[in-house]
């Protein structure tokens, strides 16, 4: 059976914080979906705590339903019949947490309640969330039908973006491209998020040359690229093993007037990544057949996602990505170990960095001292002297570097 090469775009990073999506390819049996499918299960500790709570509030009642066949609508109606009041903001929050917990049917029922009760004044975001939930529960055709039935005033950039995502998550290229053209024809304000949706779709289906066309569209519209856009663009160059193109992107990022500390961290990590030779000889690696495992082109995007979340300071996410990486059927490479090792060192998480070295030493892959030395040199080459010092000390402790090697 053909392997499903999946990707996800994180809702918490993208939508709630008005950020654009990050790409993540993975092979996994348990998809997490908001913008699309992926390997990482959202940490639902907060949501699951409601299941054991003794509190008798609306959220606790709904989360105690557990099984999707039980009705959140009935629980909500009983709550109201008992004389309790419910606010639009409360319903939004409950639906949001249900979505995070992958309780999509119950979240959709909450959304339906909001739509069918005229006392609630809904915003564009409410309709966009509903489109997303309909997609997850019933598919893109139902989401499309709901969107087309909306009053003109509700067909805004946010709802168009939600439908665009529905097509992108289903890899419906023709529909996504037609919708994107429709957005431009209607002269709706084009956003970076819309373009990132299309770029992610092209990455997922291997149409890498189209990604630069979307970037050009952003520049024509005089829209500033965000960190996620650069990540998608850089991932496309890496997937094509285009080192010159990748370096041009890094130079542009460095010169971007909107760049900040996060961007500079990302640029530093990617420069380390290329200096130590992770991409230089990749043309000698034949892509693995899709029905057997994910391809080398898809595999390489893990490293860029690790770099991206390191730059954002989300080290917990880096750990989740690393664990998901190891769950795929690909054989781990020195490149993978060096990428996550450099990330932990860069942010001073030496305990985790030491654990990576130990994992590498005990893996089936031969531990490569020479690669560690190249990584150490790369830190110095990009001017990260404190990181170089910490890495040198770590490697000394792990007997991975000659004692007489200068720092």
XYZ file of C-alpha atoms in Angstrom:
407
model
C 0.000 0.000 0.000
C 1.345 3.385 -0.935
C 2.800 5.416 1.882
C 0.906 8.567 2.710
C 3.287 11.516 2.613
C 1.529 13.932 4.904
C 2.163 17.463 6.076
C 0.711 19.677 8.770
C 0.327 23.368 9.430
C 0.073 24.168 13.097
C -3.046 26.005 14.122
C -1.678 27.361 17.350
C 1.269 28.965 15.605
C -0.508 29.946 12.405
C -4.080 30.949 12.986
C -4.454 32.025 16.578
C -1.279 34.103 16.489
C -1.903 35.303 12.932
C 1.198 33.555 11.689
C 1.571 31.717 8.471
C 2.007 27.958 8.327
C 5.113 25.827 8.566
C 5.640 22.744 6.493
C 6.101 19.304 7.965
C 6.233 16.094 5.988
C 5.741 12.814 7.764
C 4.551 9.263 7.400
C 2.256 8.349 10.248
C -0.858 6.401 10.960
C -2.508 8.968 13.218
C -3.194 12.234 11.404
C -3.616 15.525 13.221
C -5.584 17.943 11.104
C -6.211 21.635 11.275
C -4.791 23.011 8.099
C -3.793 19.495 7.032
C -2.581 16.123 8.271
C 0.558 15.330 10.223
C 2.345 13.141 12.694
C 2.307 15.164 15.865
C -0.574 14.760 18.264
C -1.438 18.036 19.952
C -0.767 17.984 23.657
C -4.300 17.783 24.992
C -3.444 17.647 28.686
C -5.503 20.743 29.403
C -8.486 19.343 27.541
C -8.286 15.855 29.017
C -8.057 17.270 32.532
C -11.668 18.331 32.128
C -12.664 14.675 31.846
C -11.676 13.994 35.419
C -12.749 17.339 36.802
C -15.524 17.371 39.377
C -16.587 20.848 38.269
C -20.050 21.034 36.749
C -19.581 23.582 34.020
C -20.446 23.461 30.329
C -16.916 22.687 29.177
C -16.562 19.784 31.627
C -19.883 18.316 30.578
C -18.968 18.391 26.907
C -15.495 16.948 27.428
C -16.968 14.143 29.536
C -18.914 12.982 26.479
C -15.753 11.202 25.291
C -17.292 9.430 22.282
C -18.165 11.273 19.081
C -21.563 9.553 18.733
C -22.721 11.356 21.874
C -24.190 14.771 21.173
C -22.575 18.016 22.286
C -25.735 19.754 21.069
C -27.854 17.842 23.597
C -25.407 18.617 26.398
C -25.483 22.286 25.475
C -29.294 22.352 25.282
C -29.602 20.689 28.695
C -27.229 23.290 30.135
C -29.413 26.113 28.811
C -32.660 24.384 29.891
C -31.315 24.319 33.444
C -31.308 28.100 33.385
C -27.624 28.578 32.711
C -26.382 31.269 30.357
C -23.791 30.774 27.681
C -21.735 33.421 25.939
C -20.369 33.511 22.408
C -16.828 33.778 23.749
C -17.328 30.686 25.926
C -18.599 28.670 22.970
C -15.683 29.820 20.840
C -13.202 28.721 23.499
C -14.835 25.314 23.973
C -14.894 24.703 20.219
C -11.249 25.761 20.005
C -10.181 23.307 22.704
C -12.260 20.516 21.179
C -10.518 21.170 17.885
C -7.122 20.958 19.536
C -8.140 17.673 21.123
C -9.215 16.380 17.693
C -12.830 16.215 18.828
C -13.965 17.621 15.488
C -17.583 16.409 15.498
C -18.285 17.952 18.888
C -16.524 21.169 17.881
C -18.687 21.295 14.750
C -21.820 20.840 16.837
C -20.801 23.813 18.972
C -20.202 25.808 15.802
C -23.632 24.764 14.484
C -25.239 26.016 17.683
C -23.560 29.385 17.238
C -24.705 29.653 13.615
C -28.321 28.680 14.302
C -28.864 31.034 17.242
C -29.449 34.553 15.912
C -28.697 36.177 19.269
C -25.012 35.560 18.571
C -23.318 38.085 16.299
C -20.778 35.971 14.428
C -17.490 37.224 13.046
C -15.637 36.170 9.888
C -13.430 33.973 12.030
C -16.442 31.933 13.206
C -17.391 31.106 9.629
C -13.765 30.279 8.776
C -13.541 27.873 11.717
C -16.795 26.257 10.625
C -15.446 25.698 7.103
C -12.405 24.006 8.596
C -14.502 21.781 10.859
C -16.888 20.812 8.056
C -13.857 19.817 5.995
C -12.601 17.562 8.774
C -15.938 15.919 9.443
C -17.600 15.792 6.021
C -14.936 16.689 3.446
C -14.152 19.500 1.034
C -17.369 19.225 -1.003
C -19.484 19.982 2.057
C -17.163 22.825 3.042
C -17.443 24.250 -0.461
C -21.239 24.017 -0.320
C -21.320 25.846 3.016
C -19.017 28.569 1.718
C -21.060 29.166 -1.429
C -24.211 29.434 0.708
C -22.771 32.207 2.855
C -24.145 35.727 2.373
C -21.817 37.947 0.315
C -20.844 39.947 3.383
C -19.415 36.769 4.975
C -17.301 35.867 1.947
C -14.218 37.626 3.146
C -10.490 37.030 2.982
C -10.667 34.852 6.095
C -13.383 32.540 4.774
C -11.729 32.365 1.366
C -8.498 31.374 3.115
C -10.317 28.630 5.038
C -11.739 27.193 1.817
C -8.352 27.492 0.128
C -6.918 25.453 2.945
C -9.624 22.827 2.499
C -8.543 22.352 -1.099
C -4.860 22.405 -0.173
C -5.300 19.793 2.552
C -7.046 17.520 0.059
C -4.344 18.266 -2.555
C -6.981 19.515 -4.986
C -4.616 21.619 -7.050
C -7.019 22.741 -9.763
C -9.660 23.915 -7.292
C -7.070 25.666 -5.141
C -5.590 27.499 -8.112
C -9.031 28.531 -9.394
C -9.987 29.839 -5.959
C -6.709 31.751 -5.701
C -7.410 33.321 -9.122
C -10.954 34.166 -7.970
C -9.564 35.928 -4.902
C -7.380 38.093 -7.122
C -10.209 38.770 -9.601
C -12.454 39.970 -6.775
C -9.605 42.252 -5.686
C -9.740 40.892 -2.153
C -6.688 41.767 -0.130
C -4.115 39.079 -0.792
C -2.399 37.852 2.379
C 0.794 36.006 3.154
C -1.294 33.226 4.704
C -3.152 32.661 1.427
C 0.128 32.436 -0.461
C 1.638 30.119 2.130
C -1.358 27.798 1.744
C -0.699 27.557 -1.979
C 3.058 27.131 -1.459
C 2.444 24.324 1.006
C 0.154 22.592 -1.466
C 2.815 22.784 -4.178
C 5.424 21.413 -1.798
C 3.156 18.523 -0.819
C 2.604 17.425 -4.415
C 6.161 18.044 -5.566
C 5.467 21.018 -7.857
C 8.452 22.862 -6.436
C 9.028 25.251 -9.333
C 5.642 26.884 -8.697
C 6.703 27.970 -5.209
C 8.975 30.720 -6.509
C 6.053 31.972 -8.651
C 3.973 32.463 -5.513
C 6.884 34.276 -3.872
C 7.022 36.575 -6.907
C 3.285 37.236 -6.507
C 3.897 38.285 -2.908
C 6.586 40.681 -4.012
C 4.408 42.124 -6.778
C 1.720 42.785 -4.169
C 4.414 44.376 -1.964
C 3.651 41.955 0.864
C 6.429 41.221 3.322
C 7.465 37.591 3.532
C 7.233 36.158 7.025
C 9.432 33.546 8.628
C 7.153 30.706 7.573
C 7.173 31.890 3.970
C 10.947 31.870 3.969
C 10.894 28.408 5.522
C 8.681 27.072 2.726
C 10.818 28.745 0.091
C 14.047 27.462 1.619
C 12.575 23.967 1.966
C 11.730 23.975 -1.736
C 15.310 24.881 -2.651
C 16.631 22.205 -0.313
C 14.263 19.652 -1.813
C 15.736 20.453 -5.242
C 19.257 20.485 -3.740
C 19.629 24.061 -5.040
C 22.425 25.359 -2.802
C 22.869 28.625 -4.697
C 19.157 29.328 -4.487
C 19.154 28.550 -0.791
C 22.032 30.921 -0.153
C 20.245 33.672 -2.074
C 17.198 33.209 0.158
C 19.370 33.452 3.278
C 20.994 36.622 1.957
C 17.553 38.109 1.294
C 16.404 37.176 4.788
C 19.444 38.864 6.286
C 18.719 42.058 4.333
C 14.961 42.059 4.962
C 14.054 45.201 6.969
C 11.459 43.158 8.873
C 14.021 40.623 10.093
C 14.410 40.175 13.815
C 16.296 37.959 16.249
C 14.188 34.925 15.254
C 15.081 35.332 11.614
C 18.760 35.799 12.365
C 18.746 32.615 14.444
C 17.102 30.745 11.587
C 19.599 32.103 9.063
C 22.496 31.102 11.315
C 21.170 27.565 11.688
C 20.639 27.106 7.956
C 24.111 28.454 7.200
C 25.521 25.904 9.664
C 23.388 23.288 7.948
C 24.882 24.030 4.535
C 28.458 24.570 5.774
C 28.688 21.113 7.302
C 27.786 19.656 3.922
C 24.337 18.241 4.551
C 23.172 19.170 1.083
C 26.328 19.133 -0.999
C 26.354 15.487 -2.025
C 22.644 14.815 -1.863
C 22.379 14.423 -5.634
C 24.091 11.072 -5.209
C 21.172 9.797 -3.152
C 18.449 8.169 -5.219
C 14.934 8.981 -3.969
C 13.245 6.005 -2.371
C 10.093 4.705 -4.047
C 7.021 6.338 -2.587
C 5.237 3.078 -1.831
C 8.139 1.980 0.359
C 8.833 5.134 2.357
C 8.981 8.888 2.121
C 11.460 10.337 -0.351
C 14.731 12.071 0.402
C 13.175 15.311 -0.837
C 10.420 15.036 1.772
C 12.790 13.779 4.439
C 14.980 16.879 4.218
C 12.143 19.197 5.227
C 12.240 17.823 8.777
C 15.574 19.540 9.328
C 14.248 22.874 8.128
C 11.252 22.623 10.423
C 13.566 21.923 13.364
C 15.578 25.017 12.418
C 12.404 27.080 12.119
C 11.029 26.195 15.545
C 14.437 26.638 17.132
C 14.481 30.184 15.785
C 11.016 30.757 17.268
C 12.260 29.504 20.640
C 9.746 26.630 20.666
C 12.158 23.960 21.844
C 9.384 21.696 23.071
C 8.103 21.560 19.499
C 11.619 20.699 18.326
C 11.532 17.705 20.654
C 8.155 16.621 19.303
C 9.367 16.890 15.722
C 12.483 14.900 16.572
C 10.421 12.116 18.120
C 8.126 12.058 15.109
C 11.122 11.971 12.808
C 12.329 8.794 14.473
C 8.916 7.157 14.042
C 9.142 7.237 10.258
C 10.468 4.299 8.270
C 13.534 6.168 7.026
C 16.948 5.261 8.394
C 18.324 8.070 10.534
C 21.343 9.859 9.098
C 24.194 11.910 10.526
C 22.470 14.932 9.035
C 19.416 14.423 11.253
C 21.447 14.046 14.432
C 23.624 17.049 13.620
C 20.629 19.244 12.849
C 18.838 18.669 16.147
C 22.151 18.698 18.040
C 23.028 22.141 16.664
C 19.557 23.419 17.555
C 19.825 22.369 21.186
C 23.346 23.771 21.496
C 22.316 27.085 19.958
C 19.662 27.680 22.625
C 21.816 26.372 25.472
C 19.863 23.156 26.089
C 22.987 21.119 26.753
C 21.213 18.322 28.636
C 19.124 17.553 25.556
C 22.190 17.973 23.329
C 24.042 15.375 25.383
C 21.106 13.005 25.053
C 21.235 13.407 21.255
C 24.926 12.487 21.227
C 24.183 9.420 23.364
C 21.334 8.400 21.050
C 23.582 8.806 18.035
C 26.352 6.730 19.616
C 23.944 3.905 20.403
C 22.122 3.965 17.079
C 22.696 1.531 14.238
C 24.364 4.407 12.396
C 28.116 4.636 12.894
C 28.896 7.661 15.047
C 30.936 10.110 12.970
C 33.483 12.151 14.925
C 34.540 13.965 11.759
C 30.981 15.247 11.286
C 31.009 16.592 14.835
C 34.232 18.435 14.102
C 32.706 19.969 11.005
C 29.719 21.092 13.054
C 32.045 22.628 15.626
C 33.892 24.511 12.883
C 30.602 25.657 11.360
C 29.538 27.312 14.611
C 32.746 29.312 14.596
C 32.462 30.160 10.912
C 29.098 31.888 11.356
C 30.318 33.721 14.455
C 28.432 31.773 17.117
C 31.422 31.554 19.428
C 29.468 30.834 22.607
C 27.704 27.959 20.875
C 31.040 26.696 19.567
C 32.474 26.787 23.077
C 29.519 24.890 24.550
C 29.589 22.322 21.769
C 33.333 21.809 22.251
C 32.877 21.230 25.984
C 30.007 18.829 25.342
C 32.022 16.825 22.809
C 34.935 16.664 25.217
C 32.683 15.246 27.921
C 31.419 12.628 25.510
C 34.921 11.715 24.276
C 34.011 12.865 20.771
C 36.875 15.296 20.181
C 40.648 15.123 20.704
C 41.629 16.642 24.036
C 44.334 18.735 22.369
C 42.021 20.287 19.783
C 41.887 24.066 20.283
C 38.533 25.682 20.972
